[in-house]
Coordinates of C-alpha atoms in Angstrom, one line a residue:
Chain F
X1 CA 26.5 25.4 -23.1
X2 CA 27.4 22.4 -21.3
X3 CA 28.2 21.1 -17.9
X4 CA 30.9 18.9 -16.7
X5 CA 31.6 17.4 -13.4
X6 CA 34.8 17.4 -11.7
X7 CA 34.8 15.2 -8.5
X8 CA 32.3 17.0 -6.0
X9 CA 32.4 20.2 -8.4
X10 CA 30.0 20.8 -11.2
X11 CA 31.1 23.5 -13.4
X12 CA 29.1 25.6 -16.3
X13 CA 31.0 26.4 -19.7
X14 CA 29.5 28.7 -22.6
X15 CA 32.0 27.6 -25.3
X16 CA 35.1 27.6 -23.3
X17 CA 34.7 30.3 -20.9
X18 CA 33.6 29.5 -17.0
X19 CA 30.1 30.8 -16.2
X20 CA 29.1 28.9 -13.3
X21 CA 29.4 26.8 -11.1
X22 CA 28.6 24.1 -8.4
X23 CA 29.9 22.2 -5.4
X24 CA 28.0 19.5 -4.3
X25 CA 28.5 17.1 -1.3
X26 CA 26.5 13.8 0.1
X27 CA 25.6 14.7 3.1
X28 CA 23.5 11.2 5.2
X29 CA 20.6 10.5 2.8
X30 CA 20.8 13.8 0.9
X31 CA 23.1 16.1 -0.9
X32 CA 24.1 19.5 -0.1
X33 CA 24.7 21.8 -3.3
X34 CA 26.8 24.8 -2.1
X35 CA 28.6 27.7 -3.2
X36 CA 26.4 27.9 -6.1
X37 CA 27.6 30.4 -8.5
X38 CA 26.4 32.0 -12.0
X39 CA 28.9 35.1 -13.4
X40 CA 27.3 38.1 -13.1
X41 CA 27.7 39.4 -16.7
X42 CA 25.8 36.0 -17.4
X43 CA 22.7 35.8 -15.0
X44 CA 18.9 36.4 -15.6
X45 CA 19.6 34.1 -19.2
X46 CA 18.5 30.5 -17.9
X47 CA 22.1 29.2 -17.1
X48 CA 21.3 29.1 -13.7
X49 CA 18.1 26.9 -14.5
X50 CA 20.6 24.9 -16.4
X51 CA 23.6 24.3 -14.2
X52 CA 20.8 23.7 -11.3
X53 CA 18.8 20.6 -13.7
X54 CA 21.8 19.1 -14.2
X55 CA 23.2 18.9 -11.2
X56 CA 20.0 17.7 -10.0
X57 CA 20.0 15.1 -12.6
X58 CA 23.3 14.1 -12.2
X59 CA 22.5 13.2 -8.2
X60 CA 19.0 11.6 -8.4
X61 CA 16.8 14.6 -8.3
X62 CA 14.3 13.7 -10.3
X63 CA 14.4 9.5 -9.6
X64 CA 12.8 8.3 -6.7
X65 CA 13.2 9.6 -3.4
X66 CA 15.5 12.1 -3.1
X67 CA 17.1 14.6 -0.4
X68 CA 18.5 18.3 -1.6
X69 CA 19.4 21.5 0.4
X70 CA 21.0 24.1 -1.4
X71 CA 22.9 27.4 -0.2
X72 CA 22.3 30.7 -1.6
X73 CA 22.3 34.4 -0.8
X74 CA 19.0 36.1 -0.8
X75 CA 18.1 37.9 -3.9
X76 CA 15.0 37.8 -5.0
X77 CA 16.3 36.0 -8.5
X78 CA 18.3 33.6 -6.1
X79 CA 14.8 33.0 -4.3
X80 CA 13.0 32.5 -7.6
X81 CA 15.2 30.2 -8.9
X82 CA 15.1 27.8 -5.5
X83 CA 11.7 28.1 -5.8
X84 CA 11.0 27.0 -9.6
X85 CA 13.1 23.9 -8.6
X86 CA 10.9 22.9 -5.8
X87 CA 13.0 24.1 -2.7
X88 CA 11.5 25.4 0.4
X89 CA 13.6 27.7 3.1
X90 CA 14.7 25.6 6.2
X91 CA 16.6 28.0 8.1
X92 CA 20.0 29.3 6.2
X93 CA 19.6 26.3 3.5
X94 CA 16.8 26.0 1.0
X95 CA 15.3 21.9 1.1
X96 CA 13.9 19.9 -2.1
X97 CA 12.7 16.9 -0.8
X98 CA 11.4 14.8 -4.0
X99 CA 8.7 12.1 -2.9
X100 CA 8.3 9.9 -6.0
X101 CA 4.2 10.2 -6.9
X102 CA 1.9 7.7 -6.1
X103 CA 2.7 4.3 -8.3
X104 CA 0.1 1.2 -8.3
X105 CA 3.4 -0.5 -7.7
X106 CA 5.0 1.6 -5.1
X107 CA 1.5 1.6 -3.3
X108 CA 1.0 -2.0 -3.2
X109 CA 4.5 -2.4 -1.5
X110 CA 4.3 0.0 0.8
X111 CA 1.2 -2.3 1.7
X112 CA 3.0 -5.0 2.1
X113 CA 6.4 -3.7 4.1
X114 CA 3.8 -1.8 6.9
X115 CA 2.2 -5.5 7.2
X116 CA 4.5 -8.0 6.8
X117 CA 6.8 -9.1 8.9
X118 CA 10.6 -11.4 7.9
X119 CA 10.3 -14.6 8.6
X120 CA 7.1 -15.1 6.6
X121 CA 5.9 -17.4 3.9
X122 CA 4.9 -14.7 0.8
X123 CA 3.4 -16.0 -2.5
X124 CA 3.8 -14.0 -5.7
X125 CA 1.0 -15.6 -7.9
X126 CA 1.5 -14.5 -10.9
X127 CA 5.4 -13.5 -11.0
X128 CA 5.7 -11.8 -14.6
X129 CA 9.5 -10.2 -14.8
X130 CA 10.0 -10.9 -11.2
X131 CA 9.8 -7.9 -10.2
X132 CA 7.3 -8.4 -6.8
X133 CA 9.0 -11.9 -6.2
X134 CA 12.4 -10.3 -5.8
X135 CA 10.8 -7.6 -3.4
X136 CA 8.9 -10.2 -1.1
X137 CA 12.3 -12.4 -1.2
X138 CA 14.2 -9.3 0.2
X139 CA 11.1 -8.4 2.3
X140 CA 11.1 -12.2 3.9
X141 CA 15.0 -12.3 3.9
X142 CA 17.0 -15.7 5.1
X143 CA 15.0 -16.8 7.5
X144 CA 11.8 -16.8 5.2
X145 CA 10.5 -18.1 1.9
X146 CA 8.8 -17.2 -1.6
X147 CA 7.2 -18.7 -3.7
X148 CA 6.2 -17.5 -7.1
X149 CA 4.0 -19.0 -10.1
X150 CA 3.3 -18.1 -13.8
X151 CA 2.0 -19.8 -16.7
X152 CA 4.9 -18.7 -19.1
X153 CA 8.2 -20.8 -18.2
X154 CA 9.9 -17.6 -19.8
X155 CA 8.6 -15.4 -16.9
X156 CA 9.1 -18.8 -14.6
X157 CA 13.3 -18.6 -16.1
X158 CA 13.6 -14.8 -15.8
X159 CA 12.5 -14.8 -12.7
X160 CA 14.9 -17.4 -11.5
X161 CA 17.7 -15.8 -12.8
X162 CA 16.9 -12.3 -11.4
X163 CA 16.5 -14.1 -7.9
X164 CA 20.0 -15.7 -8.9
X165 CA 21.3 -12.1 -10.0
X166 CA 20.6 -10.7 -6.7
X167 CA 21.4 -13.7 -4.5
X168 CA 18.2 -14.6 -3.1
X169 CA 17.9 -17.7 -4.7
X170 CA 17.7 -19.7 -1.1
X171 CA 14.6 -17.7 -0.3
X172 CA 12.2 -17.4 -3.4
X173 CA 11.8 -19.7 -6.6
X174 CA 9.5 -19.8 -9.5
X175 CA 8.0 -22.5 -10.9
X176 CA 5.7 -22.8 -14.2
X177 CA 1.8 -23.3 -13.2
X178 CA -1.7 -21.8 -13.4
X179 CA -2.8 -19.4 -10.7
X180 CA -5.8 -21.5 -10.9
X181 CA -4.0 -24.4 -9.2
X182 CA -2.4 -22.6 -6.2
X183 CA -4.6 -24.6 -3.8
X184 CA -2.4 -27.6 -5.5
X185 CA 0.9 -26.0 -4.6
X186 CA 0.4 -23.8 -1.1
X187 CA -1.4 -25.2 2.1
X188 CA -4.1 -24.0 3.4
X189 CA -3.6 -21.5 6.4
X190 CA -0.3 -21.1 5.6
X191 CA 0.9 -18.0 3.9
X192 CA 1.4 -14.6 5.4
X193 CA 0.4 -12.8 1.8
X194 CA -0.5 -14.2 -2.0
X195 CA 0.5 -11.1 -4.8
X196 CA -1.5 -11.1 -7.7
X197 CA -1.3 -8.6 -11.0
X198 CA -4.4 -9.3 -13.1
X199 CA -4.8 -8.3 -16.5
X200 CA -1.8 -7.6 -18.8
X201 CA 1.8 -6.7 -17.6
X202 CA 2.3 -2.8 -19.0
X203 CA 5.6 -3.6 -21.0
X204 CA 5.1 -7.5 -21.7
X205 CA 3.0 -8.9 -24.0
X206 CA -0.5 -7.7 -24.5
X207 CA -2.1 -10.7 -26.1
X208 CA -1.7 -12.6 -23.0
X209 CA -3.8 -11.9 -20.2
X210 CA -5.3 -13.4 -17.5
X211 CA -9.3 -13.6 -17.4
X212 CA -11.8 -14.3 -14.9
X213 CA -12.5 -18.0 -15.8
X214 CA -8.5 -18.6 -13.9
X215 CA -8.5 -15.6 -12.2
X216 CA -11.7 -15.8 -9.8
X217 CA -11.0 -19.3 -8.5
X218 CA -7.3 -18.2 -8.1
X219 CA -8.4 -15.5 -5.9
X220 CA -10.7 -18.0 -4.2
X221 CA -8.1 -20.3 -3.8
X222 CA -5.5 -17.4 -2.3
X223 CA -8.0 -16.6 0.5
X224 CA -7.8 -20.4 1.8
X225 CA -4.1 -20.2 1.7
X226 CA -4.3 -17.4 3.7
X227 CA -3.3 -17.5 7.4
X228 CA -5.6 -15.5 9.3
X229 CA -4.0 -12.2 9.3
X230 CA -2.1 -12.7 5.9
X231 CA -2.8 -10.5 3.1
X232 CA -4.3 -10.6 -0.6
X233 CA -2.5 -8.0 -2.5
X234 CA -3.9 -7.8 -6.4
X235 CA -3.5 -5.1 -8.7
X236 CA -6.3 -5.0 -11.4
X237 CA -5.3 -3.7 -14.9
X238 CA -7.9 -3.2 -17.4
X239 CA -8.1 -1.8 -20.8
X240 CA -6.0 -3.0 -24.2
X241 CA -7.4 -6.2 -25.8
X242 CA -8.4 -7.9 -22.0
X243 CA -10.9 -5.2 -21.7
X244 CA -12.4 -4.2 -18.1
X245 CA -14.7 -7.8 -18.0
X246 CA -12.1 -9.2 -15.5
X247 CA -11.5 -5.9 -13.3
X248 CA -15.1 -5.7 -12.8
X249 CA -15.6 -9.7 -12.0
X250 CA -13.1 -9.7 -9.3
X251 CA -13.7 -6.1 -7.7
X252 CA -17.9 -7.5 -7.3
X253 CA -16.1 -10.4 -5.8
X254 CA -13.6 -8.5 -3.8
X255 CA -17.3 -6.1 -2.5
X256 CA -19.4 -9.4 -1.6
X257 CA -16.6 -10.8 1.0
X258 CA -18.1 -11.1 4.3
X259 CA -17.1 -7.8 6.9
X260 CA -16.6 -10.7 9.7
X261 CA -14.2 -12.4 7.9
X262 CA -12.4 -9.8 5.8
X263 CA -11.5 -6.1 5.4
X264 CA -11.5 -5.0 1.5
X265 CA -9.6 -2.0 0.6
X266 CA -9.8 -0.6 -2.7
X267 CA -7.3 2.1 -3.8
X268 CA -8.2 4.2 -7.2
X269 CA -5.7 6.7 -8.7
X270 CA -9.3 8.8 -8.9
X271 CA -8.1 11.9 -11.6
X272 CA -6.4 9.1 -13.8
X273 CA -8.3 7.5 -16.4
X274 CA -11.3 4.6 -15.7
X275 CA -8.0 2.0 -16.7
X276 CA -5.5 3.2 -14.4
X277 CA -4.4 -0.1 -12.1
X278 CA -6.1 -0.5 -9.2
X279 CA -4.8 -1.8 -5.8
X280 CA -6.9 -3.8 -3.9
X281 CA -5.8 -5.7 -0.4
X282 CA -8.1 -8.0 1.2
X283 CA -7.0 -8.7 5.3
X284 CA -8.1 -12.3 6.7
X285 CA -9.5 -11.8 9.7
X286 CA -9.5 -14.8 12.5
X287 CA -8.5 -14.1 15.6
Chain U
X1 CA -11.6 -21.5 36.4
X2 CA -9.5 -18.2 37.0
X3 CA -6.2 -17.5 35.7
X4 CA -3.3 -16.3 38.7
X5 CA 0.0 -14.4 36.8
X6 CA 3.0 -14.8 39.4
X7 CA 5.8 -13.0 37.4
X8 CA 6.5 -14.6 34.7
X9 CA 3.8 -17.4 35.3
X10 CA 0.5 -17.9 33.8
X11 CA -1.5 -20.5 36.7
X12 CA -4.5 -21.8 35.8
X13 CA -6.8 -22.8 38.9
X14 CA -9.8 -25.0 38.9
X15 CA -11.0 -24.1 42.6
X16 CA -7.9 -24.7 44.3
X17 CA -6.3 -27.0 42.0
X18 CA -3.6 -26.4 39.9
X19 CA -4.4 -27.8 36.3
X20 CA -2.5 -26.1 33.8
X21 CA 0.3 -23.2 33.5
X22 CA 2.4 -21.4 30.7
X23 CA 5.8 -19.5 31.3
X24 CA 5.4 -16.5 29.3
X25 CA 8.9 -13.8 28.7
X26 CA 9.3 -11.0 26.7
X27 CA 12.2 -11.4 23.9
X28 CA 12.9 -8.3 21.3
X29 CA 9.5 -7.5 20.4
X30 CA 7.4 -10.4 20.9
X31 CA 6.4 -12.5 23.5
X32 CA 7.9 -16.1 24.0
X33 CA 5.1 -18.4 25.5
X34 CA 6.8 -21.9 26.8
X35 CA 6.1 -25.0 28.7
X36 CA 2.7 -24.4 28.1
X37 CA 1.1 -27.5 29.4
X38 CA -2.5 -28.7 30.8
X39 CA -3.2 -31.2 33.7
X40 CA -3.8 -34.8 31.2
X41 CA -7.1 -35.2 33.2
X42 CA -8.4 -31.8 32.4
X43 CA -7.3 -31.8 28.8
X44 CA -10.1 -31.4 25.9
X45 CA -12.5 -29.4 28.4
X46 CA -11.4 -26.1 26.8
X47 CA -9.0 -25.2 29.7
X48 CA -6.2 -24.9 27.0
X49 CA -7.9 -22.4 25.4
X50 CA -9.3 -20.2 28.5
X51 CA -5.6 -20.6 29.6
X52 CA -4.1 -19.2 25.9
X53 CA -7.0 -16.2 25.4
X54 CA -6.2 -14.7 29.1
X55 CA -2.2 -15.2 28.5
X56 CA -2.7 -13.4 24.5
X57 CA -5.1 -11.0 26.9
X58 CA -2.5 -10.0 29.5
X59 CA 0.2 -9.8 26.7
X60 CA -1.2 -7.7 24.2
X61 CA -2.5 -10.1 21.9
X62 CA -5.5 -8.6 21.0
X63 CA -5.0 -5.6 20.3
X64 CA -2.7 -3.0 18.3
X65 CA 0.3 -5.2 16.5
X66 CA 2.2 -8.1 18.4
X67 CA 4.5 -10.5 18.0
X68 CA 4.0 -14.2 19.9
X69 CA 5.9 -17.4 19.5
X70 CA 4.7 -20.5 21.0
X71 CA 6.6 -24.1 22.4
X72 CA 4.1 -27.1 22.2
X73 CA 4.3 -30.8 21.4
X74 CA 3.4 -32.4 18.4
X75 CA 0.2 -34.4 19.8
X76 CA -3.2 -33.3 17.1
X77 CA -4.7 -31.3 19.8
X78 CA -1.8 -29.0 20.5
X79 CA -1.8 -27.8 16.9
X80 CA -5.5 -27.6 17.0
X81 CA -5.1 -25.2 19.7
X82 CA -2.6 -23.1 18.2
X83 CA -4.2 -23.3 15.1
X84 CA -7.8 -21.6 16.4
X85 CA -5.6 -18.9 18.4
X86 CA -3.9 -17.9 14.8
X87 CA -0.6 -19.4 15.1
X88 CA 1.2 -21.2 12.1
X89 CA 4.6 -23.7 12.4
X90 CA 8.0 -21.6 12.3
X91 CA 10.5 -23.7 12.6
X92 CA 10.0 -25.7 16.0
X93 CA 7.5 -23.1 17.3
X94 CA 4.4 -21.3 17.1
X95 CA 4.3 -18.0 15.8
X96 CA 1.5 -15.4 15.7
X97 CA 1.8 -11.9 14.1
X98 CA -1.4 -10.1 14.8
X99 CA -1.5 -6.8 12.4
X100 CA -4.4 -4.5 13.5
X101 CA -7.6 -4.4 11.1
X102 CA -6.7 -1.4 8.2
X103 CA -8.9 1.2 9.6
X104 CA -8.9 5.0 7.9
X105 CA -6.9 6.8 10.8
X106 CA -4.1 4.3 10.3
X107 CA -3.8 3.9 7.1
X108 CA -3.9 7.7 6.8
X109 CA -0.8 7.8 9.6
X110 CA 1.2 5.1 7.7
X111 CA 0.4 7.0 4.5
X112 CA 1.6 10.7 6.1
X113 CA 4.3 8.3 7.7
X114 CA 5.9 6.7 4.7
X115 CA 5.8 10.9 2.4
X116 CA 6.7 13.1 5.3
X117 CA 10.0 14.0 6.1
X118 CA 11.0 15.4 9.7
X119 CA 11.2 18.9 10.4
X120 CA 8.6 19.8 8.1
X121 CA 5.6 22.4 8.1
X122 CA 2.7 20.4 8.7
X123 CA -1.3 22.0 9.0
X124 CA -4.4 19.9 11.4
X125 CA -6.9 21.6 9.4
X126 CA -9.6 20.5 11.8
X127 CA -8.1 19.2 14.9
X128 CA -11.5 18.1 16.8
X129 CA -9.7 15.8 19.7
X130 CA -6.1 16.8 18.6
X131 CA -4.8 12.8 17.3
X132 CA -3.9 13.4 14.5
X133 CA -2.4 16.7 15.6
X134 CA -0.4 14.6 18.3
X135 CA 0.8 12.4 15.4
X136 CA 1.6 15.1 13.1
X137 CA 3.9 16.8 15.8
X138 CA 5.7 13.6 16.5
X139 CA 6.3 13.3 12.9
X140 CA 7.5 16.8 12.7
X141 CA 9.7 16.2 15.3
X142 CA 11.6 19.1 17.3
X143 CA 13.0 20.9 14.2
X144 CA 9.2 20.9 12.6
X145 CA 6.3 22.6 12.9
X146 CA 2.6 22.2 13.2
X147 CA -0.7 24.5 13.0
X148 CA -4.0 22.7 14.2
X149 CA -7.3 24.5 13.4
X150 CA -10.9 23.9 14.8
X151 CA -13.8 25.9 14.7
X152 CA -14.5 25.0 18.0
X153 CA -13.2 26.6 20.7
X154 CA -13.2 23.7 22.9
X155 CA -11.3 21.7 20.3
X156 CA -8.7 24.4 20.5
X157 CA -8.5 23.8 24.0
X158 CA -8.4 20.3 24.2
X159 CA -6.0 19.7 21.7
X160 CA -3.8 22.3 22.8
X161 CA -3.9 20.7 26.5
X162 CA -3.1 17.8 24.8
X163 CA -0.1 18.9 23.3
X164 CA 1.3 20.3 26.3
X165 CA 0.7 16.8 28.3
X166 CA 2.5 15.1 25.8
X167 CA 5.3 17.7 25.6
X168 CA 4.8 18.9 22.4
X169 CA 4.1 22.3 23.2
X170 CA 6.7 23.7 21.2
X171 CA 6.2 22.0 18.2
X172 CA 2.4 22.4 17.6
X173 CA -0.3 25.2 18.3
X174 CA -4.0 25.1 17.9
X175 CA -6.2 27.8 17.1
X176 CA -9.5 28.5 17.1
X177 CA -10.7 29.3 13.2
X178 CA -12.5 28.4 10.3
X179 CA -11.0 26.0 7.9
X180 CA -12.3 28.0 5.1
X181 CA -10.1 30.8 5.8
X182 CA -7.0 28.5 5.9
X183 CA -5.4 31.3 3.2
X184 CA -5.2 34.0 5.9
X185 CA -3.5 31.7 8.0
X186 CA -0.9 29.2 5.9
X187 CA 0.9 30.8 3.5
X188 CA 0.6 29.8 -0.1
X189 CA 3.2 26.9 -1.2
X190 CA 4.3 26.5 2.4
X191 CA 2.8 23.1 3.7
X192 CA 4.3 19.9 3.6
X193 CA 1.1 18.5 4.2
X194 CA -2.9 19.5 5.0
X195 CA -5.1 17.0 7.3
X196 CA -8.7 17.2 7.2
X197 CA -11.3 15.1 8.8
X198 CA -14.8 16.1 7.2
X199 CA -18.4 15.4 8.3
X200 CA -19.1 14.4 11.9
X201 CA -16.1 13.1 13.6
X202 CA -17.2 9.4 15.3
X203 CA -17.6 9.7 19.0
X204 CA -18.2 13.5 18.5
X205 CA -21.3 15.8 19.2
X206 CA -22.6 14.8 15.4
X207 CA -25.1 18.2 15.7
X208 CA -22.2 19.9 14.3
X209 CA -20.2 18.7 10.9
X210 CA -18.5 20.2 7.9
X211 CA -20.2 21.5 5.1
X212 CA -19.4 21.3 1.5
X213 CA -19.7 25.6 2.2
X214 CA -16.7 25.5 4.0
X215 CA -14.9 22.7 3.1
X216 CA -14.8 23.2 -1.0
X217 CA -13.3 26.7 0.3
X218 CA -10.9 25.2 2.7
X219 CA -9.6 22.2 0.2
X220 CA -8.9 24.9 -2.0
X221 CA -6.9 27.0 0.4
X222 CA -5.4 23.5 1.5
X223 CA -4.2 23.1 -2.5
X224 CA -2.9 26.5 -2.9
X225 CA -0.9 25.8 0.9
X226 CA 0.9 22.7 0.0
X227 CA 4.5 23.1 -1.7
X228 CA 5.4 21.3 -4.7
X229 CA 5.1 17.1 -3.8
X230 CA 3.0 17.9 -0.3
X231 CA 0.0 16.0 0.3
X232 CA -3.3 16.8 1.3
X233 CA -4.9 14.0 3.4
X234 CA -8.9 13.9 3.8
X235 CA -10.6 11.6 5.4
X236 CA -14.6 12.0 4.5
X237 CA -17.6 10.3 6.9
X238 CA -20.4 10.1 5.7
X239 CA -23.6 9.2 7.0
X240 CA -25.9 10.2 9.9
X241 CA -27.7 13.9 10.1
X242 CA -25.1 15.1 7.1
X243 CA -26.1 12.5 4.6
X244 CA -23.3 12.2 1.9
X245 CA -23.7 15.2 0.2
X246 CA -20.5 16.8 1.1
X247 CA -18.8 13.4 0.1
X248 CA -20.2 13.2 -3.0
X249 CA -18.4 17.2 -3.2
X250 CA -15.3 16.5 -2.3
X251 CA -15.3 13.4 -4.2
X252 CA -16.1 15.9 -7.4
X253 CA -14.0 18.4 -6.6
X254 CA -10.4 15.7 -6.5
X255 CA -11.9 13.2 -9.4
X256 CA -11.8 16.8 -11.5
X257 CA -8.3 17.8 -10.2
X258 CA -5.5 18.1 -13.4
X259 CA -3.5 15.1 -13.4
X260 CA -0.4 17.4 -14.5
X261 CA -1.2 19.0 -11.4
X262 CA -2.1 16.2 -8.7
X263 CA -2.2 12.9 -8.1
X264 CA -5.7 11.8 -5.9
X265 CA -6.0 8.7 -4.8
X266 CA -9.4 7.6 -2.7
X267 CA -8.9 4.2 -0.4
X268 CA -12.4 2.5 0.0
X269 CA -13.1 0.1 2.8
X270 CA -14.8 -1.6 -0.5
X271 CA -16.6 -4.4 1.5
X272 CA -18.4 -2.0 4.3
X273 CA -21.3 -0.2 4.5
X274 CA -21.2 3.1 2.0
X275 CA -21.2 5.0 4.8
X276 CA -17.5 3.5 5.9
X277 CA -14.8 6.3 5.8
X278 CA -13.0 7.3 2.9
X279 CA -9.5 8.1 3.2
X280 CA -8.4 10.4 0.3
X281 CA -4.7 11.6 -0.4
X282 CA -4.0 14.3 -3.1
X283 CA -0.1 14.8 -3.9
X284 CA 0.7 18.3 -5.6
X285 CA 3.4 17.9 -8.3
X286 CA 5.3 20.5 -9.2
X287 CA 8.8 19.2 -10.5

């Protein structure tokens, strides 16, 4: 059994005989999936489940965000298959609309694009693969700036080249230095949001991790850098060799800041386990 | 010391003396604040300032999001000023970005906002003044569709008379009925989303809140509603004649949810008073 795509047509073969088949069209930010089609003599078997995964693979069903409406008569097996796949009737067309579940990641910059605006001066504190530098550079675009620290010049070089990769390299840059010292390296007042990830990176190296002894003054020192109204973003990961010391230092910190002066909001993933990451955002307050 | 606004004019008047004015026009979304100047003999008295709060004032500046850029000179005091009002340097102006305080209602809207699609199914399950019914219907949009539910008669009516003065009539209904019995009235795997506010609802009569006997029941039902990636939203208070029992609940009741099954994640205002609302979002999975 296999499927193969020809142009906007998927089509279902069982050895070399046609069994189904699959048209499929973009359509704005979704796709429409019409005449769907399984041969009679060959329904009620699973090759419609099939021919309907991989199609769905094949055009980002089951990555990210995604948009799907599907045509189909109205049998009940017709209606049971929409339904195992996640659609729901919208007038003639059955709709699948995939919302990626909840990431640490994805939270945090959701975050940041409801309350940042371009123009703005975002640091990324401790840059790792890049990956938050390259969003805030895209997120400040050309008429703002970036500016992103880590203690290993490999993570200092990769990010560099990924900002080079995607052409942002007149916006953000990384440079090799201790959290700690951010005080040293951003003025006071002056930057819309600091990003921090504490603990390990999941996927880099586990025996290096940041602990409280850098990572409390570095959060001390990102609240003075803040312009009233900028934003701490810092996603605590505990567990592995770093333990849950740190997480629990900064979040008694994070509690103890002064209502008048900030707004602390702390985001668990609360059915995951005690070392899931954890969001927090603190809000400078000022005027 | 009063403040006069002739069009586009901000006057300052000390009796009938004229000692300081700012020109003050709209541009994209902001607010462009030039030739902002002060009478030399009157400066360092705190006219400046009197002169800047009742401009911000008149222009939004305090409150819900805004956008203000500022023209001054380079002289200590200028930047003082602009400084204590929450500007910082862009370029050869001022600007100032005010972002509202996170509270739970709006970070629950920008949550709904950023996983709801248009033309959805969404459910108020208890609709008390009808805002975040009003929100949900805009979200839905004309091709959506929203059921509101209080057990209050007079919520029914309010938030139905809402509706129709903002034109949204044909988009969402309220009806009077308990949220427990949400089953009777949603069909199971229907929802695109369920919206609870439990425990007294600020500003309310607070004789009469949710109990955990109705509202396990009814977060149930809201579970069993929801398609495959729809969200329930609940935001729990706390405090006041219903204590935190039904928190503590509801907390339970989503901390013991399957993570196969859902995703919960509970947003703490982490440096207020326990009592502070807790926003809490559970995403069913399903494919």
């Amino acid at each position: 059994m296999r499927v193969i795509r020809e142009g906007e047509e998927f089509l279902l073969y069982k050895e070399k005989l046609l069994v189904g088949r699959c048209s499929c069209v973009q359509q704005g930010e979704g796709w429409q999936l019409a005449s769907f089609w399984v041969d009679p003599a060959w329904r009620r078997k699973g090759y419609g489940s099939f021919l309907l995964r991989q199609v769905l693979k094949s055009t980002g069903g089951y990555t990210g965000e995604s948009l799907h409406f599907l045509t189909l008569g109205e049998s009940p097996a017709e209606k049971a298959l929409a339904e195992k796949f996640g659609f729901s009737p919208a007038g003639n067309l059955w709709r699948r609309h995939r919302v990626p579940d909840p990431t640490a990641v994805g939270l945090t910059h959701d975050f940041l694009r409801q309350n940042l605006l371009p123009g703005g001066f975002f640091v990324d504190a401790t840059c790792g693969n890049g990956g938050d530098t390259e969003f805030l550079c895209r997120l400040a675009g050309p008429g703002g700036r970036v500016l992103a620290l880590d203690l290993q010049q490999q993570a200092v070089d990769n990010t560099n080249a990924r900002l080079a990769a995607a052409g942002l390299s007149d916006i953000g840059r990384a440079v090799q230095a201790d959290h700690a010292n951010l005080a040293q390296l951003v003025e006071a007042g002056s930057a819309d949001c600091v990003v921090f990830n504490f603990g390990y990176l999941p996927g880099a190296d586990h025996s290096l991790f940041t602990t409280p002894k850098s990572s409390l003054p570095a959060v001390e020192a990102a609240l003075a850098a803040l312009r009233p109204g900028g934003i701490l973003a810092a996603c605590l990961y505990s567990g592995g060799p770093n333990g849950d010391g740190e997480k629990n230092a900064l979040l008694e910190f994070f509690r103890a800041l002064p209502i008048r002066e900030y707004t602390v909001l702390v985001c668990e993933f609360a059915n995951w386990a005690p070392t899931a990451p954890l969001p927090c955002f603190v809000r400078k307050k000022g005027w």
